[in-house]
Coordinates of C-alpha atoms and ligand atoms in Angstrom, one line a residue:
M1 CA -10.4 -19.7 -12.7
E2 CA -10.1 -17.5 -9.6
A3 CA -8.8 -19.4 -6.5
L4 CA -11.5 -20.7 -4.1
L5 CA -10.2 -18.5 -1.3
R6 CA -8.2 -15.3 -1.1
I7 CA -7.0 -13.2 1.8
N8 CA -7.9 -9.6 1.6
N9 CA -4.8 -7.7 2.6
E10 CA -6.7 -4.7 3.5
T11 CA -8.7 -6.2 6.2
C12 CA -6.2 -8.9 7.3
T13 CA -4.6 -8.1 10.7
A14 CA -1.8 -10.7 10.4
C15 CA -2.9 -12.5 13.5
Y16 CA -2.0 -15.9 11.9
A17 CA -5.1 -17.5 13.4
C18 CA -5.8 -19.0 9.9
V19 CA -2.3 -20.4 9.8
R20 CA -3.0 -22.1 13.1
A21 CA -6.3 -23.4 11.9
C22 CA -5.2 -24.9 8.5
P23 CA -4.9 -28.7 8.9
V24 CA -2.5 -29.1 5.9
K25 CA -0.5 -25.9 6.2
A26 CA -1.7 -24.4 3.0
I27 CA -1.2 -20.8 4.2
R28 CA 2.1 -19.4 3.7
V29 CA 3.8 -16.4 5.5
Q30 CA 6.8 -14.9 3.9
T31 CA 9.1 -12.3 5.5
E32 CA 8.8 -9.8 2.6
K33 CA 5.0 -10.2 2.5
V34 CA 3.8 -9.8 6.1
K35 CA 0.3 -10.8 5.4
P36 CA -0.4 -14.6 4.8
E37 CA -1.5 -16.0 1.6
I38 CA -3.3 -19.2 0.6
I39 CA -1.6 -21.5 -1.7
P40 CA -4.6 -22.9 -3.9
E41 CA -2.7 -26.1 -4.9
R42 CA -2.3 -27.1 -1.2
C43 CA -5.7 -26.0 0.0
I44 CA -8.3 -28.8 0.4
G45 CA -11.2 -26.4 0.9
C46 CA -12.0 -27.3 4.4
G47 CA -12.9 -23.7 5.4
S48 CA -11.3 -23.9 8.8
C49 CA -9.3 -20.7 8.1
V50 CA -12.6 -18.9 7.2
A51 CA -14.1 -19.8 10.5
A52 CA -10.9 -18.8 12.4
C53 CA -10.6 -15.4 10.9
G54 CA -12.1 -12.9 13.2
P55 CA -12.0 -9.9 10.9
G56 CA -13.5 -11.9 8.0
A57 CA -10.5 -11.2 5.8
I58 CA -10.9 -14.5 3.9
E59 CA -12.9 -14.1 0.9
I60 CA -14.7 -17.1 -0.9
R61 CA -15.0 -17.1 -4.7
N62 CA -18.3 -15.4 -5.6
T63 CA -20.6 -17.1 -8.1
L64 CA -23.8 -15.2 -7.1
D65 CA -23.5 -12.6 -9.7
E66 CA -23.2 -15.1 -12.5
L67 CA -26.3 -16.9 -11.1
K68 CA -28.4 -13.8 -10.9
S69 CA -27.7 -13.0 -14.5
I70 CA -28.7 -16.6 -15.5
L71 CA -31.9 -16.3 -13.4
A72 CA -32.7 -12.9 -15.0
D73 CA -32.2 -14.4 -18.5
G74 CA -35.1 -16.8 -17.8
K75 CA -33.0 -19.9 -18.9
K76 CA -34.0 -23.4 -17.9
I77 CA -32.4 -23.9 -14.6
A78 CA -32.5 -26.5 -11.9
A79 CA -31.7 -26.3 -8.2
L80 CA -30.1 -29.3 -6.8
V81 CA -30.7 -29.0 -3.1
D82 CA -28.6 -30.8 -0.5
P83 CA -30.7 -32.4 2.2
S84 CA -28.8 -30.5 4.9
I85 CA -30.9 -27.5 3.9
A86 CA -33.4 -28.8 6.5
G87 CA -31.0 -27.6 9.2
E88 CA -30.1 -24.3 7.8
F89 CA -33.5 -22.6 7.8
P90 CA -35.2 -23.1 11.1
D91 CA -36.9 -19.8 10.4
I92 CA -38.9 -21.4 7.5
T93 CA -41.6 -23.5 9.2
D94 CA -42.5 -25.7 6.2
Y95 CA -39.9 -27.0 3.6
R96 CA -42.6 -26.6 0.9
K97 CA -42.5 -22.8 1.4
F98 CA -38.7 -23.0 1.0
V99 CA -39.3 -24.7 -2.4
Q100 CA -41.7 -22.1 -3.4
M101 CA -39.1 -19.5 -2.6
L102 CA -36.7 -21.1 -4.9
R103 CA -39.3 -21.1 -7.7
T104 CA -40.0 -17.5 -7.0
L105 CA -36.3 -16.8 -7.5
G106 CA -36.5 -18.2 -11.0
F107 CA -35.4 -21.7 -10.8
T108 CA -37.4 -23.9 -13.2
Y109 CA -36.8 -27.2 -11.4
I110 CA -36.2 -27.9 -7.7
H111 CA -34.7 -31.3 -7.0
E112 CA -33.6 -33.1 -3.8
V113 CA -30.0 -34.4 -3.7
A114 CA -31.5 -37.0 -1.4
F115 CA -32.5 -39.2 -4.2
G116 CA -28.9 -39.0 -5.5
V117 CA -27.9 -40.1 -2.0
D118 CA -30.3 -43.1 -2.3
L119 CA -28.6 -44.1 -5.6
V120 CA -25.1 -43.7 -4.3
A121 CA -26.0 -45.6 -1.1
R122 CA -27.1 -48.5 -3.2
A123 CA -23.8 -48.5 -5.0
Y124 CA -21.8 -48.5 -1.8
S125 CA -23.8 -51.3 -0.5
K126 CA -22.9 -53.3 -3.6
L127 CA -19.2 -52.3 -3.5
F128 CA -18.8 -53.4 0.0
K129 CA -20.4 -56.6 -0.5
L130 CA -18.3 -57.4 -3.5
S131 CA -15.1 -56.2 -2.1
K132 CA -12.8 -59.1 -1.2
G133 CA -10.1 -58.0 1.2
K134 CA -9.9 -54.5 -0.2
Y135 CA -11.0 -51.6 1.9
Y136 CA -12.3 -48.3 0.8
I137 CA -12.4 -44.6 2.1
M138 CA -15.9 -43.5 1.0
S139 CA -15.6 -40.4 -1.3
N140 CA -18.8 -38.4 -0.5
D141 CA -16.8 -35.6 1.3
P142 CA -14.8 -33.5 -1.2
V143 CA -12.4 -32.3 1.6
T144 CA -11.5 -35.9 2.5
V145 CA -11.1 -36.8 -1.2
S146 CA -8.8 -33.7 -1.8
F147 CA -6.8 -34.5 1.3
V148 CA -6.1 -38.1 0.1
E149 CA -5.3 -36.9 -3.4
K150 CA -2.9 -34.2 -2.2
Y151 CA -1.3 -35.6 0.9
K152 CA -1.8 -39.4 1.0
T153 CA -1.4 -40.2 -2.6
G154 CA -0.6 -43.9 -1.8
L155 CA -4.2 -44.2 -0.7
V156 CA -5.8 -42.9 -3.9
P157 CA -6.6 -46.5 -5.1
N158 CA -8.6 -46.9 -1.9
L159 CA -10.9 -44.1 -2.5
A160 CA -14.3 -45.5 -3.3
P161 CA -14.8 -45.1 -7.1
I162 CA -18.3 -43.9 -6.8
I163 CA -19.5 -40.3 -7.7
P164 CA -20.9 -38.1 -5.0
P165 CA -24.8 -37.9 -4.6
V166 CA -24.9 -34.5 -6.2
A167 CA -23.3 -35.9 -9.6
A168 CA -25.7 -38.8 -9.4
T169 CA -28.6 -36.3 -9.0
A170 CA -27.2 -34.2 -12.0
Q171 CA -27.5 -37.3 -14.1
V172 CA -31.1 -38.0 -13.1
V173 CA -32.2 -34.4 -13.5
R174 CA -30.5 -34.1 -17.0
N175 CA -32.2 -37.4 -17.9
I176 CA -35.5 -35.9 -17.0
T177 CA -35.3 -32.3 -18.1
G178 CA -33.0 -32.6 -21.1
E179 CA -29.3 -31.6 -21.8
D180 CA -29.9 -27.9 -22.1
V181 CA -30.7 -27.4 -18.3
I182 CA -28.3 -25.4 -16.2
L183 CA -27.7 -27.2 -12.9
V184 CA -26.9 -25.4 -9.7
Y185 CA -25.9 -27.1 -6.6
I186 CA -27.1 -25.5 -3.4
S187 CA -24.5 -26.9 -0.9
P188 CA -23.5 -26.7 2.8
L189 CA -19.7 -26.8 1.8
I190 CA -17.5 -24.1 0.2
A191 CA -15.4 -27.0 -1.2
S192 CA -18.4 -28.0 -3.4
K193 CA -17.5 -24.9 -5.6
D194 CA -14.2 -26.7 -6.6
E195 CA -15.6 -30.2 -6.4
I196 CA -18.2 -29.7 -9.1
L197 CA -15.4 -28.4 -11.5
R198 CA -14.0 -32.0 -11.9
F199 CA -17.3 -33.5 -13.2
E200 CA -17.9 -33.3 -16.9
G201 CA -20.2 -35.0 -19.5
E202 CA -23.3 -36.7 -17.9
N203 CA -22.1 -35.7 -14.4
R204 CA -21.7 -32.0 -15.2
I205 CA -22.9 -29.4 -12.7
D206 CA -22.6 -25.8 -13.8
M207 CA -22.4 -24.0 -10.6
A208 CA -22.3 -24.3 -6.8
I209 CA -23.6 -21.8 -4.3
T210 CA -23.5 -22.0 -0.5
F211 CA -26.5 -21.9 1.8
V212 CA -25.1 -18.5 2.9
E213 CA -25.3 -17.2 -0.6
L214 CA -28.8 -18.6 -1.0
R215 CA -29.8 -16.6 2.1
E216 CA -28.4 -13.5 0.5
L217 CA -30.6 -14.1 -2.6
F218 CA -33.7 -14.5 -0.4
I219 CA -33.1 -11.3 1.4
E220 CA -32.2 -9.4 -1.8
A221 CA -35.5 -10.7 -3.3
N222 CA -37.3 -9.9 0.0
L223 CA -39.0 -13.2 0.1
H224 CA -41.1 -14.3 3.1
E225 CA -42.8 -17.6 3.5
T226 CA -46.0 -15.9 4.7
D227 CA -46.4 -14.5 1.2
L228 CA -46.0 -17.7 -0.6
E229 CA -48.0 -20.9 -1.3
Y230 CA -46.7 -24.5 -0.8
S231 CA -44.8 -26.2 -3.4
D232 CA -43.0 -29.7 -3.4
F233 CA -39.8 -30.9 -4.8
D234 CA -39.9 -32.2 -8.3
A235 CA -39.8 -36.0 -8.6
P236 CA -38.0 -38.3 -8.0
L237 CA -38.1 -37.7 -4.3
G238 CA -35.4 -39.1 -1.9
Y239 CA -36.1 -41.6 0.8
K240 CA -33.4 -42.4 3.4
G241 CA -30.9 -40.1 1.5
S242 CA -32.3 -37.5 3.7
F243 CA -30.1 -38.9 6.5
F244 CA -27.2 -37.8 4.6
P245 CA -26.4 -34.4 6.6
V246 CA -25.3 -36.5 9.6
A247 CA -22.0 -38.5 9.2
N248 CA -23.5 -42.0 9.3
G249 CA -26.6 -41.1 7.4
I250 CA -25.2 -42.7 4.1
I251 CA -24.6 -45.9 6.0
Q252 CA -28.2 -45.9 7.1
A253 CA -29.4 -45.0 3.6
A254 CA -27.4 -47.9 2.3
G255 CA -28.9 -50.2 4.7
I256 CA -25.5 -51.3 5.8
E257 CA -25.3 -53.0 9.2
E258 CA -24.3 -50.6 12.0
E259 CA -23.9 -52.7 15.0
L260 CA -20.3 -52.5 16.2
H261 CA -19.4 -56.2 15.9
R262 CA -21.1 -56.5 12.5
T263 CA -20.6 -53.3 10.7
P264 CA -18.0 -53.2 7.9
V265 CA -17.7 -49.4 8.1
I266 CA -16.0 -47.1 10.6
T267 CA -17.4 -43.5 10.5
V268 CA -15.3 -40.5 11.7
E269 CA -16.4 -37.0 11.5
G270 CA -14.4 -33.7 12.2
H271 CA -10.7 -33.1 12.4
G272 CA -10.2 -36.7 13.3
M273 CA -10.6 -37.4 9.6
I274 CA -6.9 -36.6 9.0
E275 CA -5.8 -38.9 11.9
A276 CA -8.2 -41.6 10.6
V277 CA -6.7 -41.5 7.1
A278 CA -3.1 -41.8 8.7
E279 CA -4.4 -44.9 10.7
F280 CA -6.0 -46.4 7.5
E281 CA -2.7 -46.0 5.8
E282 CA -0.7 -47.6 8.7
N283 CA -3.1 -50.4 9.9
I284 CA -5.7 -51.2 7.4
V285 CA -4.4 -54.8 7.2
N286 CA -5.4 -55.2 10.8
I287 CA -8.4 -52.7 10.9
K288 CA -10.2 -54.5 8.0
H289 CA -13.0 -51.9 7.7
H290 CA -14.1 -49.4 5.2
F291 CA -13.8 -45.8 6.4
N292 CA -16.7 -43.3 6.1
L293 CA -14.9 -39.9 6.7
F294 CA -16.2 -36.3 6.9
Y295 CA -13.9 -33.3 7.8
K296 CA -17.2 -31.6 8.8
E297 CA -20.6 -33.4 8.6
F298 CA -22.7 -31.6 6.1
L299 CA -25.2 -30.4 8.6
M300 CA -22.6 -28.1 10.0
G301 CA -20.7 -27.5 6.8
R302 CA -18.5 -24.3 6.1
G303 CA -21.1 -23.1 3.7
T304 CA -23.8 -23.0 6.3
S305 CA -24.6 -19.8 8.3
A306 CA -22.0 -19.2 11.1
G307 CA -23.1 -19.8 14.6
G308 CA -25.6 -22.5 13.7
K309 CA -26.4 -24.9 16.7
R310 CA -25.6 -28.5 16.0
F311 CA -28.6 -30.1 17.9
L312 CA -31.1 -27.4 16.8
R313 CA -30.1 -28.2 13.2
E314 CA -30.3 -32.0 13.9
S315 CA -33.8 -31.6 15.3
Q316 CA -34.8 -29.7 12.3
L317 CA -33.5 -32.4 10.1
I318 CA -35.3 -35.1 12.0
K319 CA -38.5 -33.1 11.9
Y320 CA -38.1 -32.7 8.1
I321 CA -37.4 -36.4 7.6
K322 CA -40.5 -37.4 9.6
T323 CA -42.7 -35.1 7.6
R324 CA -41.2 -36.4 4.3
L325 CA -41.3 -40.1 5.1
K326 CA -45.0 -39.8 6.3
T327 CA -46.1 -38.6 2.9
L328 CA -43.5 -40.4 0.7
D329 CA -44.9 -42.7 -2.0
K330 CA -42.6 -45.6 -1.5
D331 CA -43.7 -47.4 -4.7
A332 CA -43.0 -44.3 -6.8
W333 CA -39.6 -44.1 -5.2
S334 CA -38.8 -47.8 -5.8
A335 CA -39.9 -47.3 -9.4
S336 CA -37.5 -44.4 -9.8
M337 CA -34.7 -46.4 -8.1
D338 CA -35.3 -49.1 -10.7
K339 CA -35.5 -46.6 -13.6
F340 CA -32.0 -45.3 -12.8
V341 CA -30.4 -48.6 -11.9
A342 CA -28.2 -48.5 -15.0
L343 CA -26.8 -45.0 -14.3
N344 CA -23.0 -44.9 -14.5
L345 CA -21.9 -43.9 -11.0
D346 CA -18.3 -44.7 -11.5
R347 CA -15.4 -42.1 -11.1
T348 CA -11.7 -41.9 -11.0
F349 CA -9.3 -39.8 -8.9
R350 CA -6.1 -37.9 -9.7
P351 CA -3.2 -37.9 -7.3
D352 CA -1.8 -34.4 -6.9
D353 CA 1.1 -34.9 -4.5
Q354 CA 1.6 -31.6 -2.5
S355 CA 3.9 -32.9 0.1
L356 CA 7.0 -30.9 0.4
P357 CA 10.6 -32.2 0.5
L358 CA 11.8 -32.5 4.1
P359 CA 14.8 -30.3 5.1
S360 CA 18.0 -31.9 6.5
E361 CA 18.4 -32.3 10.3
S362 CA 21.2 -29.7 10.3
Q363 CA 19.0 -27.2 8.5
V364 CA 16.3 -27.7 11.0
N365 CA 18.8 -27.4 14.0
K366 CA 20.2 -24.2 12.6
I367 CA 16.7 -22.7 12.3
L368 CA 15.9 -23.9 15.9
K369 CA 19.1 -22.1 17.2
E370 CA 18.0 -18.9 15.4
I371 CA 14.7 -19.0 16.9
D372 CA 16.3 -19.6 20.3
Q373 CA 14.7 -23.1 20.7
L374 CA 17.7 -25.2 21.1
E375 CA 15.8 -27.5 23.4
P376 CA 12.5 -27.5 21.6
S377 CA 9.6 -29.2 23.6
A378 CA 8.2 -32.2 21.8
V379 CA 4.7 -30.7 21.9
G380 CA 5.3 -27.0 21.4
C381 CA 3.1 -24.2 22.5
G382 CA 1.1 -24.3 19.3
A383 CA 1.1 -20.4 19.0
C384 CA 2.8 -20.6 15.7
G385 CA 0.2 -23.1 14.3
Y386 CA 2.6 -26.1 14.3
A387 CA 2.4 -29.1 16.4
S388 CA 6.0 -28.9 17.6
C389 CA 9.0 -26.5 17.3
T390 CA 10.6 -29.0 15.1
D391 CA 7.6 -28.9 12.8
F392 CA 7.8 -25.2 12.8
A393 CA 11.5 -25.1 11.9
T394 CA 10.7 -27.6 9.1
A395 CA 8.0 -25.1 7.8
I396 CA 10.4 -22.4 7.9
A397 CA 12.8 -24.4 5.9
Q398 CA 10.1 -25.1 3.4
G399 CA 9.3 -21.5 2.9
L400 CA 5.8 -21.8 4.6
A401 CA 6.5 -19.9 7.8
I402 CA 8.7 -17.1 9.2
P403 CA 10.5 -17.0 12.7
E404 CA 8.3 -14.0 13.6
M405 CA 5.4 -16.4 14.2
C406 CA 7.1 -18.0 17.2
N407 CA 6.1 -16.2 20.4
T408 CA 9.4 -16.6 22.1
Y409 CA 11.4 -15.3 19.1
A410 CA 9.0 -12.4 18.6
S411 CA 9.0 -11.5 22.3
R412 CA 12.9 -11.5 22.4
N413 CA 13.0 -9.5 19.2
R414 CA 10.7 -7.1 20.9
Q415 CA 12.9 -6.8 23.9
D416 CA 15.9 -6.2 21.7
H417 CA 14.0 -3.6 19.8
I418 CA 13.0 -1.9 23.1
Q419 CA 16.6 -2.0 24.3
S420 CA 17.8 -0.4 21.0
L421 CA 15.0 2.2 21.1
K422 CA 16.3 3.0 24.7
I423 CA 19.9 3.4 23.5
S424 CA 18.7 5.6 20.6
N425 CA 16.7 7.7 22.9
E426 CA 19.6 8.2 25.2
K427 CA 21.8 9.2 22.2
L428 CA 19.1 11.5 21.1
A429 CA 18.9 13.2 24.5
Q430 CA 22.7 13.6 24.5
A431 CA 22.6 15.1 21.1
Q432 CA 19.9 17.5 22.2
D433 CA 21.9 18.5 25.2
A434 CA 25.0 19.2 23.0
L435 CA 22.8 21.1 20.5
K436 CA 21.5 23.3 23.3
L437 CA 24.9 23.9 24.6
S438 CA 26.3 25.0 21.1
E439 CA 23.1 27.1 20.7
R440 CA 23.9 28.9 24.0
Q441 CA 27.6 29.2 22.9
A442 CA 26.5 30.6 19.5
Q443 CA 24.1 33.0 21.3
K444 CA 26.9 34.3 23.5
E445 CA 29.2 34.6 20.5
K446 CA 26.5 36.5 18.7
E447 CA 26.1 38.8 21.6
A448 CA 29.7 39.4 21.9
A449 CA 29.9 40.1 18.2
R450 CA 27.0 42.6 18.5
E451 CA 28.5 44.3 21.4
A452 CA 31.9 44.5 19.5
S453 CA 30.1 45.9 16.5
E454 CA 28.3 48.5 18.7
I455 CA 31.7 49.6 20.2
V456 CA 33.2 49.8 16.7
R457 CA 30.1 51.8 15.5
R458 CA 30.4 54.1 18.5
M459 CA 34.1 54.6 18.0
L460 CA 33.5 55.3 14.3
H461 CA 31.2 58.0 15.2
K462 CA 33.6 59.6 17.6
L463 CA 36.4 59.7 15.1
P464 CA 37.2 63.2 13.8
S465 CA 38.0 61.7 10.4
M466 CA 35.1 60.9 8.0
V467 CA 34.6 57.1 7.5
V468 CA 32.4 55.5 5.0
I469 CA 32.2 51.7 4.2
C470 CA 30.3 50.4 1.1
D471 CA 29.5 47.3 -0.8
M472 CA 30.5 46.3 -4.4
N473 CA 27.5 48.3 -5.7
L474 CA 28.7 51.4 -3.9
K475 CA 25.8 51.2 -1.5
I476 CA 26.7 52.5 2.0
I477 CA 27.0 49.9 4.7
Q478 CA 28.2 52.3 7.4
T479 CA 29.3 55.8 7.9
N480 CA 30.0 58.2 10.8
D481 CA 28.7 61.5 11.8
S482 CA 31.8 63.4 10.3
F483 CA 31.1 62.0 6.9
I484 CA 27.4 62.9 7.1
E485 CA 28.4 66.3 8.2
M486 CA 30.8 66.7 5.4
L487 CA 28.0 65.8 2.8
G488 CA 25.8 68.7 4.2
E489 CA 22.2 69.5 5.3
D490 CA 20.4 67.1 3.1
A491 CA 22.4 64.1 4.1
R492 CA 21.9 65.0 7.8
E493 CA 18.2 65.0 7.3
I494 CA 18.2 61.7 5.5
S495 CA 20.3 60.1 8.3
E496 CA 17.6 61.0 10.8
V497 CA 15.3 58.6 9.0
V498 CA 17.9 56.1 7.8
P499 CA 20.6 55.9 10.5
G500 CA 24.1 56.0 9.1
L501 CA 22.7 56.5 5.6
A502 CA 22.6 52.5 5.2
G503 CA 21.8 51.5 1.7
A504 CA 22.3 55.0 0.2
D505 CA 24.0 55.1 -3.2
L506 CA 27.4 56.6 -2.8
K507 CA 27.3 57.7 -6.5
T508 CA 24.5 60.1 -5.7
L509 CA 26.2 61.7 -2.8
L510 CA 29.8 62.1 -4.0
P511 CA 31.2 63.3 -7.3
Y512 CA 32.7 61.0 -9.8
T513 CA 36.4 61.8 -8.9
F514 CA 35.6 60.8 -5.3
Y515 CA 33.5 57.5 -5.9
N516 CA 35.8 56.5 -8.8
L517 CA 38.4 55.8 -6.1
F518 CA 36.0 53.3 -4.5
T519 CA 35.4 51.6 -7.9
Y520 CA 39.1 51.4 -8.6
V521 CA 39.8 49.7 -5.3
L522 CA 36.9 47.2 -5.7
V523 CA 38.0 46.2 -9.1
Q524 CA 41.7 46.2 -8.6
N525 CA 41.8 44.9 -5.0
E526 CA 44.5 47.5 -4.3
S527 CA 44.2 50.2 -1.6
I528 CA 44.8 53.8 -2.4
T529 CA 46.3 56.0 0.4
N530 CA 46.6 59.7 0.9
R531 CA 44.9 60.9 -2.3
D532 CA 44.2 64.6 -2.0
I533 CA 40.9 65.6 -3.7
H534 CA 39.3 69.2 -4.0
H535 CA 35.7 69.1 -2.9
E536 CA 33.7 72.2 -2.3
G537 CA 36.6 74.3 -1.6
K538 CA 38.3 72.0 0.7
V539 CA 41.3 69.6 0.2
L540 CA 40.2 66.2 1.3
N541 CA 42.8 63.6 1.9
V542 CA 41.3 60.3 1.0
S543 CA 42.5 56.7 1.7
V544 CA 40.4 53.9 0.3
F545 CA 41.2 50.3 1.4
V546 CA 39.9 46.8 0.8
I547 CA 37.9 45.3 3.7
E548 CA 36.7 42.2 1.8
K549 CA 38.1 41.4 -1.6
E550 CA 35.9 42.7 -4.4
K551 CA 33.0 43.0 -2.0
I552 CA 33.5 45.6 0.7
V553 CA 35.7 48.7 0.7
G554 CA 36.1 51.4 3.3
A555 CA 37.5 55.0 3.2
V556 CA 39.0 57.4 5.7
I557 CA 38.8 61.0 4.6
R558 CA 40.5 63.9 6.3
D559 CA 39.7 67.6 5.8
M560 CA 43.2 69.0 5.2
S561 CA 42.0 72.5 6.0
A562 CA 41.1 71.6 9.5
P563 CA 43.7 73.2 11.8
E564 CA 44.6 70.0 13.8
V565 CA 44.9 68.1 10.6
Q566 CA 47.0 70.9 8.9
K567 CA 49.4 71.0 11.7
E568 CA 49.8 67.3 12.0
E569 CA 50.1 67.0 8.3
I570 CA 52.8 69.5 7.8
V571 CA 54.9 68.0 10.6
K572 CA 54.4 64.7 9.1
R573 CA 55.2 65.8 5.6
L574 CA 58.2 67.7 6.7
N575 CA 59.4 64.6 8.5
E576 CA 59.0 62.8 5.2
V577 CA 61.1 65.4 3.5
I578 CA 63.9 65.3 6.2
D579 CA 63.9 61.6 6.0
K580 CA 64.3 61.6 2.3
N581 CA 66.9 64.5 2.3
L582 CA 68.8 63.0 5.1
G583 CA 69.4 59.9 3.1
L584 CA 70.3 62.0 0.1
A585 CA 72.6 64.3 2.2
Q586 CA 74.3 61.2 3.7
Q587 CA 75.2 60.0 0.3
I588 CA 76.3 63.5 -0.8
G589 CA 78.3 63.9 2.4
F590 CA 79.9 60.6 2.0
L591 CA 80.9 61.7 -1.5
L592 CA 82.0 65.3 -0.7
G593 CA 83.3 64.6 2.8
E594 CA 81.1 67.2 4.2
G595 CA 78.8 66.5 7.1
T596 CA 75.0 66.6 6.6
S597 CA 74.2 68.0 9.9
E598 CA 73.9 71.5 8.5
A599 CA 71.1 70.5 6.2
E600 CA 69.4 68.6 9.0
R601 CA 69.6 71.6 11.3
M602 CA 68.3 73.8 8.7
L603 CA 65.1 71.6 8.2
N604 CA 64.6 71.1 11.9
S605 CA 64.8 74.8 12.5
I606 CA 61.9 75.3 9.9
I607 CA 59.8 72.9 11.7
E608 CA 60.4 74.3 15.1
S609 CA 60.0 77.9 13.9
Y610 CA 56.6 76.8 12.3
N611 CA 55.6 75.1 15.5
L612 CA 56.6 78.1 17.5
R613 CA 54.8 80.6 15.4
K614 CA 51.7 78.4 15.5
N615 CA 51.9 78.0 19.3
L616 CA 52.1 81.8 19.6
K617 CA 49.2 82.4 17.3
D618 CA 47.1 79.9 19.0
R619 CA 47.7 81.5 22.3
Ligands
LIG701 S1 -9.6 -24.0 3.4 FE1 -8.7 -25.4 4.8 S2 -7.0 -26.2 3.6 FE2 -7.6 -24.3 2.7 S3 -6.3 -22.8 3.4 FE3 -8.2 -22.7 4.5 S4 -7.8 -24.1 6.3 FE4 -6.2 -24.5 4.8
LIG702 S1 -6.9 -15.2 10.4 FE1 -7.7 -13.5 9.1 S2 -6.8 -11.7 9.9 FE2 -5.6 -13.3 10.8 S3 -3.9 -13.6 9.5 FE3 -5.5 -15.0 8.8 S4 -6.6 -13.9 7.1 FE4 -5.3 -12.4 8.4

């Protein structure tokens, strides 16, 4: 079966108000799961967390859908209505209209749990009269019963062994209507949804819905009292059992003495229930009283509408009781009480110890040190939901809480976080400055490279020699004017559109013998120098060299027929001849004993005569 309560992670804001409200610390917060979670085994169904949760993130197990389908099926179904209903509907002026609304919804029988209260009250009166030195905690409040079973297991034998009024009513109704009737308890407590599950056989109750859920049904069915006739509860009707919604109502119904110096029962309602159980455990030998305990009296139970006013509800209840008592047939009531005198109202309890092992003192101290509470106050600020820092550290050790729930710890962590953010921001700013600096540097370098490239480009264009640079696909990267000039008119026109013929295919511009030299240099990675090539009646001297291995090659081409090149080249080549012959002559001279100066003189005179003739001609 689905848990009674669950936290919706979508709507939960992790404010931990529920953790603070839970009287038994049944809500766990774990580091890896930021949102809290309810531990069903530890929960006693008090509903304090539901009331504390502002965003309404705690969902209660829904039974309405199942009830609607049962009502729609037209099965025999009985409503067992808790007497506190009188305080829930101040908007319905006559309780008989309310009964008729239930019949209109489809309930076959409408019974008051007040009669069950009368039966149970009689059982308590008998129990207290017969008890000799043993004192009991009355077991009408499912939250109190659950608390004792889970957290005060030593007191389980002191829980009064009497079924709650709704179970007694179930027996009565089944006795009247037959076994096949479906019984639905309309309750002011969410805890009733779990409580009814423990009753079987003659005490069985099939379903429990809260007053809030009943309201939803009325709204959905669009029921208004003005449209309806009067109808009364089915017999047997209750008598003083109607007092049950207030804490001492059952004592009055049982006719137990209430005067302070005579009463055998102490009644406690509200959160004091937990303290009262502790006192019962410690001091019952001296207290010598039975305890009538309610975590929340039924009139203001957690299944009633939120924001209900305590005294308005009580006044409604009193008004209802007065009306009922005025018309109640006491003889018929007495007869019914007699009729059901033999009902078995006994019950048993099952200890279900949920107390957790306590951590060692050193463990607790270590945690206190971690959360910076070396000198914890005895009371604590309560922000974490625990009574003291030591209790909080104990809960951390037990896996129920996390240090982040402590305000001091969280605030210090926030400061650390802010500080580390500050440092990161400073580092980020420094990195940004450095980045800007290097960007400026890179920009400068880029500018310098661009200028250098421009200078080179201009120089290239001024060179009398032809220059061409191309990539591994023999596409032109750069040329100069001389090269374009050498290619002719078409190339000149293209260069006006595509400066420097960038991207043009060298193979389409030069003959094979020419561009083959480029291919060779690209493949072999070996430069070619001073190769003479005949091209369109000219002798071109070509040198192709590697600029970037296998990727870029460049060539310098000189027109050997150009006068300045011719002269320079002849002088250069004669010098080479002289150098070669000089070496040879030196060797021969050495061998023949003859000087080589004659040969040198001869060659020099050739050069000079050529130069002289040339100069005269030029002039
Ligand atoms: S219902 Fe009560 S016991 Fe259960 S988790 Fe909520 S506050 Fe705790
Ligand atoms: S009170 Fe509600 S919102 Fe806050 S932590 Fe609990 S479930 Fe989440």
